[in-house]
Amino acid sequence: MNQQNALYTYLLRLGDSALIQSHRLSEWCSRGPILEEDLALTNIALDNLGRAQALLRYAGEVEGKKRTEDDLAYKRGERQFYNNLITELPTGDFAYTIAKQLFIAAFESLLFTELSKSKDDTLAGIAAKTLKEVKYHLVHARDWCYRLGRGTVISNSKLQHAVDELWMYTGEMFEMDEVDATLLKEGIAADLAPLKPKWMEHVTAILKDADILLPAGEFMQTGSRAGIHTEHLGHILTEMQYLQRAYPEAIW
Amino acid sequence: MFPTATETSFQEKVDQDLNIEPKDHMPENYRLHLIRQISQHAHSEVIGMQPEGNWITRAPSLRAKQILLAKIQDEGGHGLYLYSAAETLGISREEMIEQLHSGKAKYSNIFNYPSLTWADIGAIGWLVDGAAIVNQVSLQRTSYGPYARAMVRICKEESFHQRQGYEIMAKMMKGIPAQREMAQDAMNRWWWPALMMFGPHDSDSPHSGNAFKWKIKRKSNDELRQRFIDKTVPQAELIGLAIPDKDLKWNEAKQGYDHGEINWAEFKQVISGNGPCNKQRMAHHVKYHEEGAWVREAGAAYSKQIQENK
Ligand SMILES: [Fe+2]
Ligand SMILES: [Fe+2]
């Protein structure tokens, strides 16, 4: 695999995860449990959207076929998307969103720490900006884990349920293949293997403080690196891409 | 009857254009009038998130999505400042939400219309925020300090929203025929409801007497509506949008436009609950408020534990 192809795919993986995560978070708009949280979640959605724009724009440049970030977001089909499965799972209730946010933000704060040292300057720049954002996302998720986990019997059981449901989607975030191997040699990508124990330690500590039990299951879902998704992604794209697909010659 | 001393000092302050602050003496009816108006304003910001939120996941470009999401977030922020301003008058946000759900408190009629196509996002920003600005600019000098200050902050953001909405319309009018049709259709549907946002004609406006005396309101409904029309018509013409009013014409003598008759029967229907989306908007707000109850309870229980362990 050549470096250009590897970087293109790598950027799509990062960009798609941010885009789909933003889509799910934006579904909270006008639906939050309290107005302040409505705003906090859409704020995180906006951070993810900005990151998706930057990464997909750069992916288009690397690909060299004059495709814009919008071409990549709106004109690829479901088998050409490479976001982590956890980002596309339905929004669910507030506990589900918070558990998702905890798993993702804990991962991303480690990932973007590494990527901010990337030898690819553009990627390093995006990562440095992202790192500041995801640190806040992690604090937000952690604080809500404490509130829900230790708040009431009901909130504890909802958070526990969400953590149990989502657990089998956490392993995929750390998967590496030849794309990663190609870029690792050049000092461009992040080595995810050493991040996994750190993630586990961090997440375990937060959940313990939140009176939430760590799930015992070891089975992990996989597929997104090869563009194999859950059924949910197709519906997200149907909605997201509708105007671009219905009026392909229009500029908006 | 002679006014009491405190009333005199209140009215004197108002007459001298001094702000009334939360700790100052104020007539009970002034306080109630403000609670009604500010909470209605806050609820409007929040309910308005629904028709616009309807298009976030379908926005046609990443930039358009980003602008829309940020705009709706601003509106939620306006809701927060306004709830806080109303709270200085001795009512809690929870009480205001109860009043919204019971129907005692209202929100702007305009949000009882549906956002059907992407062009509606342009029309809402341009016309609805545009009409809101005209009203809010005059409220920057309203007599109650916290309300006036909230308006100053809000107006800055509203003018961005108005420009961004206009940009959507302008882009669509430069686009393919289907886009131009969509833009004109949105114009046709939103123009009259936007004019109705200013409320009944001055001749049959029920609440204005004290509102003027207390300088809560400084311009009449018709004055504000006229200002909006005069500002907006040239903007529509510039991008080739027709105003859906066959009686609209320039009046040289008054240096403003004359407009056709507003359909007040429709206005009354929508106000009394029969607009296309009244039930939907309220059901949505009630549903998510109720679904969030366990989260708010968890937050409160947790804060209590933290307090007790200090
Ligand atoms: Fe607003
Ligand atoms: Fe606005």
mmCIF file of C-alpha atoms in Angstrom, chain B:
data_model
loop_
_atom_site.group_PDB
_atom_site.id
_atom_site.type_symbol
_atom_site.label_atom_id
_atom_site.label_comp_id
_atom_site.label_asym_id
_atom_site.label_seq_id
_atom_site.Cartn_x
_atom_site.Cartn_y
_atom_site.Cartn_z
ATOM 1 C CA MET B 1 -56.543 59.144 43.448
ATOM 2 C CA PHE B 2 -53.046 60.474 44.116
ATOM 3 C CA PRO B 3 -50.121 58.195 43.365
ATOM 4 C CA THR B 4 -48.182 56.941 46.397
ATOM 5 C CA ALA B 5 -44.610 58.076 46.963
ATOM 6 C CA THR B 6 -43.002 54.882 45.729
ATOM 7 C CA GLU B 7 -45.047 54.875 42.549
ATOM 8 C CA THR B 8 -43.973 58.404 41.892
ATOM 9 C CA SER B 9 -40.338 57.568 42.243
ATOM 10 C CA PHE B 10 -40.785 54.565 39.959
ATOM 11 C CA GLN B 11 -42.563 56.585 37.284
ATOM 12 C CA GLU B 12 -40.066 59.429 37.688
ATOM 13 C CA LYS B 13 -37.216 57.076 36.988
ATOM 14 C CA VAL B 14 -39.013 55.721 33.951
ATOM 15 C CA ASP B 15 -39.754 59.214 32.709
ATOM 16 C CA GLN B 16 -36.083 60.151 33.073
ATOM 17 C CA ASP B 17 -35.127 57.065 31.029
ATOM 18 C CA LEU B 18 -33.380 55.464 33.997
ATOM 19 C CA ASN B 19 -33.370 51.672 34.088
ATOM 20 C CA ILE B 20 -35.447 49.888 36.682
ATOM 21 C CA GLU B 21 -33.324 47.255 38.421
ATOM 22 C CA PRO B 22 -34.463 44.068 40.219
ATOM 23 C CA LYS B 23 -34.165 45.560 43.734
ATOM 24 C CA ASP B 24 -35.997 48.780 42.850
ATOM 25 C CA HIS B 25 -39.592 49.269 43.776
ATOM 26 C CA MET B 26 -41.925 48.524 40.898
ATOM 27 C CA PRO B 27 -45.702 48.317 40.607
ATOM 28 C CA GLU B 28 -46.998 44.768 40.773
ATOM 29 C CA ASN B 29 -48.551 45.073 37.330
ATOM 30 C CA TYR B 30 -45.244 46.196 35.861
ATOM 31 C CA ARG B 31 -43.628 43.082 37.301
ATOM 32 C CA LEU B 32 -46.386 40.815 35.987
ATOM 33 C CA HIS B 33 -46.347 42.451 32.571
ATOM 34 C CA LEU B 34 -42.599 41.882 32.323
ATOM 35 C CA ILE B 35 -42.813 38.282 33.484
ATOM 36 C CA ARG B 36 -45.425 37.641 30.826
ATOM 37 C CA GLN B 37 -43.424 39.354 28.101
ATOM 38 C CA ILE B 38 -39.927 38.074 28.963
ATOM 39 C CA SER B 39 -41.042 34.494 29.541
ATOM 40 C CA GLN B 40 -42.974 34.551 26.255
ATOM 41 C CA HIS B 41 -39.817 35.816 24.614
ATOM 42 C CA ALA B 42 -37.693 33.091 26.247
ATOM 43 C CA HIS B 43 -40.160 30.355 25.280
ATOM 44 C CA SER B 44 -40.138 31.661 21.693
ATOM 45 C CA GLU B 45 -36.376 31.285 21.474
ATOM 46 C CA VAL B 46 -36.639 27.716 22.738
ATOM 47 C CA ILE B 47 -39.662 26.598 20.706
ATOM 48 C CA GLY B 48 -38.056 28.191 17.653
ATOM 49 C CA MET B 49 -35.292 25.591 17.930
ATOM 50 C CA GLN B 50 -37.778 22.976 16.672
ATOM 51 C CA PRO B 51 -38.612 24.155 13.126
ATOM 52 C CA GLU B 52 -34.960 24.931 12.470
ATOM 53 C CA GLY B 53 -33.717 21.789 14.193
ATOM 54 C CA ASN B 54 -35.894 19.935 11.714
ATOM 55 C CA TRP B 55 -33.197 20.541 9.053
ATOM 56 C CA ILE B 56 -29.899 20.024 10.906
ATOM 57 C CA THR B 57 -29.456 16.415 9.863
ATOM 58 C CA ARG B 58 -30.478 17.249 6.266
ATOM 59 C CA ALA B 59 -28.488 20.454 5.728
ATOM 60 C CA PRO B 60 -27.078 20.308 2.177
ATOM 61 C CA SER B 61 -23.430 21.129 2.937
ATOM 62 C CA LEU B 62 -21.139 20.854 5.935
ATOM 63 C CA ARG B 63 -20.828 24.622 6.075
ATOM 64 C CA ALA B 64 -24.609 25.054 5.967
ATOM 65 C CA LYS B 65 -24.958 22.470 8.729
ATOM 66 C CA GLN B 66 -22.357 24.213 10.855
ATOM 67 C CA ILE B 67 -24.025 27.624 10.451
ATOM 68 C CA LEU B 68 -27.462 26.215 11.221
ATOM 69 C CA LEU B 69 -26.325 24.256 14.253
ATOM 70 C CA ALA B 70 -24.484 27.291 15.620
ATOM 71 C CA LYS B 71 -27.521 29.493 14.971
ATOM 72 C CA ILE B 72 -29.881 27.198 16.829
ATOM 73 C CA GLN B 73 -27.401 27.028 19.657
ATOM 74 C CA ASP B 74 -27.447 30.830 19.826
ATOM 75 C CA GLU B 75 -31.233 30.738 20.076
ATOM 76 C CA GLY B 76 -31.019 28.319 23.003
ATOM 77 C CA GLY B 77 -28.510 30.714 24.582
ATOM 78 C CA HIS B 78 -30.979 33.587 24.108
ATOM 79 C CA GLY B 79 -33.551 31.455 25.879
ATOM 80 C CA LEU B 80 -31.146 31.070 28.802
ATOM 81 C CA TYR B 81 -30.405 34.801 29.161
ATOM 82 C CA LEU B 82 -34.089 35.597 28.985
ATOM 83 C CA TYR B 83 -35.073 32.964 31.546
ATOM 84 C CA SER B 84 -32.420 34.466 33.829
ATOM 85 C CA ALA B 85 -33.746 37.988 33.208
ATOM 86 C CA ALA B 86 -37.259 36.821 34.097
ATOM 87 C CA GLU B 87 -35.964 35.046 37.214
ATOM 88 C CA THR B 88 -34.848 38.427 38.593
ATOM 89 C CA LEU B 89 -38.574 39.223 38.819
ATOM 90 C CA GLY B 90 -39.210 36.367 41.227
ATOM 91 C CA ILE B 91 -40.295 33.446 39.064
ATOM 92 C CA SER B 92 -38.319 30.231 38.512
ATOM 93 C CA ARG B 93 -37.559 28.632 35.161
ATOM 94 C CA GLU B 94 -39.466 25.537 36.247
ATOM 95 C CA GLU B 95 -42.562 27.677 36.935
ATOM 96 C CA MET B 96 -42.222 29.345 33.548
ATOM 97 C CA ILE B 97 -42.026 25.956 31.842
ATOM 98 C CA GLU B 98 -45.115 24.812 33.755
ATOM 99 C CA GLN B 99 -46.940 27.905 32.517
ATOM 100 C CA LEU B 100 -45.853 27.124 28.974
ATOM 101 C CA HIS B 101 -47.152 23.588 29.245
ATOM 102 C CA SER B 102 -50.442 24.621 30.839
ATOM 103 C CA GLY B 103 -50.994 27.205 28.096
ATOM 104 C CA LYS B 104 -50.845 30.155 30.497
ATOM 105 C CA ALA B 105 -47.616 31.393 28.909
ATOM 106 C CA LYS B 106 -47.380 31.814 25.154
ATOM 107 C CA TYR B 107 -44.594 31.781 22.583
ATOM 108 C CA SER B 108 -44.349 33.504 19.242
ATOM 109 C CA ASN B 109 -47.002 32.398 16.797
ATOM 110 C CA ILE B 110 -44.512 32.193 13.979
ATOM 111 C CA PHE B 111 -43.140 28.882 15.217
ATOM 112 C CA ASN B 112 -46.492 27.227 14.710
ATOM 113 C CA TYR B 113 -45.731 27.148 10.997
ATOM 114 C CA PRO B 114 -43.811 24.178 9.550
ATOM 115 C CA SER B 115 -40.319 24.294 7.996
ATOM 116 C CA LEU B 116 -40.999 22.247 4.879
ATOM 117 C CA THR B 117 -37.979 22.696 2.625
ATOM 118 C CA TRP B 118 -34.381 23.835 2.984
ATOM 119 C CA ALA B 119 -35.411 27.269 1.698
ATOM 120 C CA ASP B 120 -37.486 27.647 4.858
ATOM 121 C CA ILE B 121 -34.229 27.754 6.797
ATOM 122 C CA GLY B 122 -33.231 30.718 4.655
ATOM 123 C CA ALA B 123 -36.645 32.352 5.036
ATOM 124 C CA ILE B 124 -36.726 31.873 8.800
ATOM 125 C CA GLY B 125 -33.284 33.413 9.269
ATOM 126 C CA TRP B 126 -33.929 36.289 6.925
ATOM 127 C CA LEU B 127 -37.593 37.107 7.657
ATOM 128 C CA VAL B 128 -38.260 35.753 11.144
ATOM 129 C CA ASP B 129 -34.959 36.803 12.692
ATOM 130 C CA GLY B 130 -35.229 39.967 10.592
ATOM 131 C CA ALA B 131 -38.602 40.797 12.124
ATOM 132 C CA ALA B 132 -37.365 39.834 15.583
ATOM 133 C CA ILE B 133 -34.426 42.250 15.275
ATOM 134 C CA VAL B 134 -36.663 45.198 14.460
ATOM 135 C CA ASN B 135 -38.629 44.475 17.596
ATOM 136 C CA GLN B 136 -35.580 43.748 19.734
ATOM 137 C CA VAL B 137 -33.597 46.805 18.680
ATOM 138 C CA SER B 138 -36.359 48.922 20.181
ATOM 139 C CA LEU B 139 -36.290 46.732 23.314
ATOM 140 C CA GLN B 140 -32.616 47.521 23.921
ATOM 141 C CA ARG B 141 -33.959 50.702 25.518
ATOM 142 C CA THR B 142 -36.779 49.048 27.419
ATOM 143 C CA SER B 143 -37.104 50.283 31.008
ATOM 144 C CA TYR B 144 -36.240 47.051 32.840
ATOM 145 C CA GLY B 145 -32.440 46.813 33.107
ATOM 146 C CA PRO B 146 -31.892 43.035 32.918
ATOM 147 C CA TYR B 147 -34.224 42.762 29.918
ATOM 148 C CA ALA B 148 -32.592 45.691 28.105
ATOM 149 C CA ARG B 149 -29.129 44.226 28.664
ATOM 150 C CA ALA B 150 -30.194 40.774 27.464
ATOM 151 C CA MET B 151 -31.497 42.447 24.305
ATOM 152 C CA VAL B 152 -28.187 44.147 23.598
ATOM 153 C CA ARG B 153 -26.387 40.803 23.628
ATOM 154 C CA ILE B 154 -29.104 39.086 21.645
ATOM 155 C CA CYS B 155 -29.372 41.732 18.911
ATOM 156 C CA LYS B 156 -25.734 41.286 17.896
ATOM 157 C CA GLU B 157 -26.307 37.597 17.211
ATOM 158 C CA GLU B 158 -29.684 38.077 15.560
ATOM 159 C CA SER B 159 -28.197 40.288 12.873
ATOM 160 C CA PHE B 160 -25.780 37.464 11.983
ATOM 161 C CA HIS B 161 -28.709 35.091 11.723
ATOM 162 C CA GLN B 162 -30.558 37.462 9.464
ATOM 163 C CA ARG B 163 -27.575 37.811 7.126
ATOM 164 C CA GLN B 164 -26.983 34.074 7.043
ATOM 165 C CA GLY B 165 -30.633 33.425 6.213
ATOM 166 C CA TYR B 166 -30.504 35.982 3.443
ATOM 167 C CA GLU B 167 -27.343 34.355 2.106
ATOM 168 C CA ILE B 168 -29.176 31.013 1.802
ATOM 169 C CA MET B 169 -31.989 32.692 -0.134
ATOM 170 C CA ALA B 170 -29.556 34.607 -2.373
ATOM 171 C CA LYS B 171 -27.634 31.434 -3.165
ATOM 172 C CA MET B 172 -30.802 29.548 -4.030
ATOM 173 C CA MET B 173 -32.025 32.369 -6.250
ATOM 174 C CA LYS B 174 -28.757 32.085 -8.204
ATOM 175 C CA GLY B 175 -29.164 28.315 -8.446
ATOM 176 C CA ILE B 176 -31.081 25.868 -10.620
ATOM 177 C CA PRO B 177 -34.824 26.392 -11.324
ATOM 178 C CA ALA B 178 -35.839 23.944 -8.595
ATOM 179 C CA GLN B 179 -33.911 26.001 -6.031
ATOM 180 C CA ARG B 180 -35.457 29.275 -7.193
ATOM 181 C CA GLU B 181 -38.903 27.740 -6.980
ATOM 182 C CA MET B 182 -38.183 26.493 -3.484
ATOM 183 C CA ALA B 183 -36.981 29.936 -2.402
ATOM 184 C CA GLN B 184 -40.027 31.729 -3.807
ATOM 185 C CA ASP B 185 -42.347 29.172 -2.261
ATOM 186 C CA ALA B 186 -40.739 29.718 1.152
ATOM 187 C CA MET B 187 -41.099 33.480 0.657
ATOM 188 C CA ASN B 188 -44.786 33.034 -0.147
ATOM 189 C CA ARG B 189 -45.408 30.986 2.957
ATOM 190 C CA TRP B 190 -43.359 33.029 5.463
ATOM 191 C CA TRP B 191 -43.994 36.633 4.400
ATOM 192 C CA TRP B 192 -47.421 37.089 5.935
ATOM 193 C CA PRO B 193 -46.733 35.190 9.159
ATOM 194 C CA ALA B 194 -43.601 37.377 9.534
ATOM 195 C CA LEU B 195 -45.760 40.520 9.285
ATOM 196 C CA MET B 196 -48.098 39.059 11.894
ATOM 197 C CA MET B 197 -45.172 38.737 14.321
ATOM 198 C CA PHE B 198 -45.600 42.430 15.167
ATOM 199 C CA GLY B 199 -49.070 41.736 16.529
ATOM 200 C CA PRO B 200 -52.439 43.380 15.869
ATOM 201 C CA HIS B 201 -52.812 46.859 14.433
ATOM 202 C CA ASP B 202 -52.349 49.655 16.966
ATOM 203 C CA SER B 203 -56.073 50.358 16.765
ATOM 204 C CA ASP B 204 -56.847 46.936 18.304
ATOM 205 C CA SER B 205 -53.799 46.229 20.432
ATOM 206 C CA PRO B 206 -54.999 45.218 23.914
ATOM 207 C CA HIS B 207 -51.880 45.505 26.103
ATOM 208 C CA SER B 208 -50.168 48.684 24.992
ATOM 209 C CA GLY B 209 -51.441 51.448 27.341
ATOM 210 C CA ASN B 210 -49.297 50.751 30.416
ATOM 211 C CA ALA B 211 -46.524 49.237 28.325
ATOM 212 C CA PHE B 212 -45.911 52.660 26.791
ATOM 213 C CA LYS B 213 -46.316 54.564 30.034
ATOM 214 C CA TRP B 214 -43.797 52.229 31.694
ATOM 215 C CA LYS B 215 -41.544 52.349 28.635
ATOM 216 C CA ILE B 216 -41.482 48.588 28.338
ATOM 217 C CA LYS B 217 -42.603 49.206 24.782
ATOM 218 C CA ARG B 218 -41.278 52.193 22.905
ATOM 219 C CA LYS B 219 -42.599 51.729 19.382
ATOM 220 C CA SER B 220 -46.030 50.621 18.303
ATOM 221 C CA ASN B 221 -46.777 47.397 16.443
ATOM 222 C CA ASP B 222 -47.562 49.234 13.222
ATOM 223 C CA GLU B 223 -44.447 51.402 13.394
ATOM 224 C CA LEU B 224 -42.256 48.338 13.830
ATOM 225 C CA ARG B 225 -44.041 46.406 11.095
ATOM 226 C CA GLN B 226 -43.568 49.362 8.719
ATOM 227 C CA ARG B 227 -39.867 49.497 9.516
ATOM 228 C CA PHE B 228 -39.524 45.771 8.767
ATOM 229 C CA ILE B 229 -41.359 46.009 5.446
ATOM 230 C CA ASP B 230 -39.359 49.032 4.291
ATOM 231 C CA LYS B 231 -36.106 47.292 5.124
ATOM 232 C CA THR B 232 -37.013 43.909 3.639
ATOM 233 C CA VAL B 233 -38.711 44.708 0.334
ATOM 234 C CA PRO B 234 -35.538 46.059 -1.338
ATOM 235 C CA GLN B 235 -33.603 43.010 -0.088
ATOM 236 C CA ALA B 236 -36.142 40.711 -1.753
ATOM 237 C CA GLU B 237 -36.013 42.687 -4.987
ATOM 238 C CA LEU B 238 -32.240 42.582 -5.054
ATOM 239 C CA ILE B 239 -32.197 38.801 -5.359
ATOM 240 C CA GLY B 240 -35.282 38.518 -7.545
ATOM 241 C CA LEU B 241 -37.839 37.339 -4.990
ATOM 242 C CA ALA B 242 -41.402 38.556 -5.398
ATOM 243 C CA ILE B 243 -43.336 39.805 -2.362
ATOM 244 C CA PRO B 244 -46.597 37.835 -2.253
ATOM 245 C CA ASP B 245 -48.734 40.960 -1.829
ATOM 246 C CA LYS B 246 -50.417 42.400 -4.913
ATOM 247 C CA ASP B 247 -51.309 45.577 -3.005
ATOM 248 C CA LEU B 248 -47.758 46.355 -1.955
ATOM 249 C CA LYS B 249 -46.632 49.686 -3.352
ATOM 250 C CA TRP B 250 -44.287 52.540 -2.553
ATOM 251 C CA ASN B 251 -45.977 55.526 -0.994
ATOM 252 C CA GLU B 252 -43.966 58.609 -1.873
ATOM 253 C CA ALA B 253 -45.734 60.815 0.641
ATOM 254 C CA LYS B 254 -44.994 58.639 3.676
ATOM 255 C CA GLN B 255 -41.662 57.424 2.266
ATOM 256 C CA GLY B 256 -42.628 53.834 2.978
ATOM 257 C CA TYR B 257 -44.549 50.923 1.500
ATOM 258 C CA ASP B 258 -48.279 50.440 1.762
ATOM 259 C CA HIS B 259 -49.212 46.805 2.181
ATOM 260 C CA GLY B 260 -52.295 44.669 1.634
ATOM 261 C CA GLU B 261 -54.690 43.493 4.318
ATOM 262 C CA ILE B 262 -53.232 41.013 6.799
ATOM 263 C CA ASN B 263 -55.337 37.894 7.287
ATOM 264 C CA TRP B 264 -56.275 38.453 10.925
ATOM 265 C CA ALA B 265 -58.658 35.514 10.888
ATOM 266 C CA GLU B 266 -55.673 33.225 10.308
ATOM 267 C CA PHE B 267 -53.724 35.036 13.024
ATOM 268 C CA LYS B 268 -56.549 34.431 15.512
ATOM 269 C CA GLN B 269 -56.808 30.777 14.543
ATOM 270 C CA VAL B 270 -53.085 30.201 15.065
ATOM 271 C CA ILE B 271 -53.068 32.109 18.371
ATOM 272 C CA SER B 272 -55.970 30.066 19.653
ATOM 273 C CA GLY B 273 -54.163 26.797 18.981
ATOM 274 C CA ASN B 274 -55.179 25.893 15.442
ATOM 275 C CA GLY B 275 -51.943 26.650 13.598
ATOM 276 C CA PRO B 276 -50.397 23.826 11.600
ATOM 277 C CA CYS B 277 -47.872 22.976 14.321
ATOM 278 C CA ASN B 278 -49.211 24.230 17.685
ATOM 279 C CA LYS B 279 -49.926 20.750 18.974
ATOM 280 C CA GLN B 280 -46.715 19.284 17.574
ATOM 281 C CA ARG B 281 -44.486 21.995 19.100
ATOM 282 C CA MET B 282 -46.048 21.687 22.519
ATOM 283 C CA ALA B 283 -46.110 17.877 22.482
ATOM 284 C CA HIS B 284 -42.411 17.883 21.551
ATOM 285 C CA HIS B 285 -41.495 20.241 24.380
ATOM 286 C CA VAL B 286 -43.547 18.330 26.940
ATOM 287 C CA LYS B 287 -42.220 14.944 25.793
ATOM 288 C CA TYR B 288 -38.535 15.856 26.060
ATOM 289 C CA HIS B 289 -39.034 17.797 29.265
ATOM 290 C CA GLU B 290 -40.675 14.731 30.817
ATOM 291 C CA GLU B 291 -38.121 12.330 29.364
ATOM 292 C CA GLY B 292 -35.374 14.442 30.916
ATOM 293 C CA ALA B 293 -36.893 14.388 34.405
ATOM 294 C CA TRP B 294 -34.798 11.442 35.614
ATOM 295 C CA VAL B 295 -31.618 13.219 34.462
ATOM 296 C CA ARG B 296 -32.511 16.403 36.330
ATOM 297 C CA GLU B 297 -33.362 14.333 39.418
ATOM 298 C CA ALA B 298 -30.027 12.528 39.227
ATOM 299 C CA GLY B 299 -28.202 15.859 38.909
ATOM 300 C CA ALA B 300 -30.039 17.278 41.914
ATOM 301 C CA ALA B 301 -29.464 14.138 44.027
ATOM 302 C CA TYR B 302 -25.763 14.175 43.204
ATOM 303 C CA SER B 303 -25.325 17.882 44.058
ATOM 304 C CA LYS B 304 -27.073 17.251 47.369
ATOM 305 C CA GLN B 305 -24.631 14.438 48.212
ATOM 306 C CA ILE B 306 -21.690 16.676 47.343
ATOM 307 C CA GLN B 307 -23.075 19.452 49.570
ATOM 308 C CA GLU B 308 -23.602 17.045 52.461
ATOM 309 C CA ASN B 309 -20.087 15.620 52.196
ATOM 310 C CA LYS B 310 -18.440 19.041 52.344
#
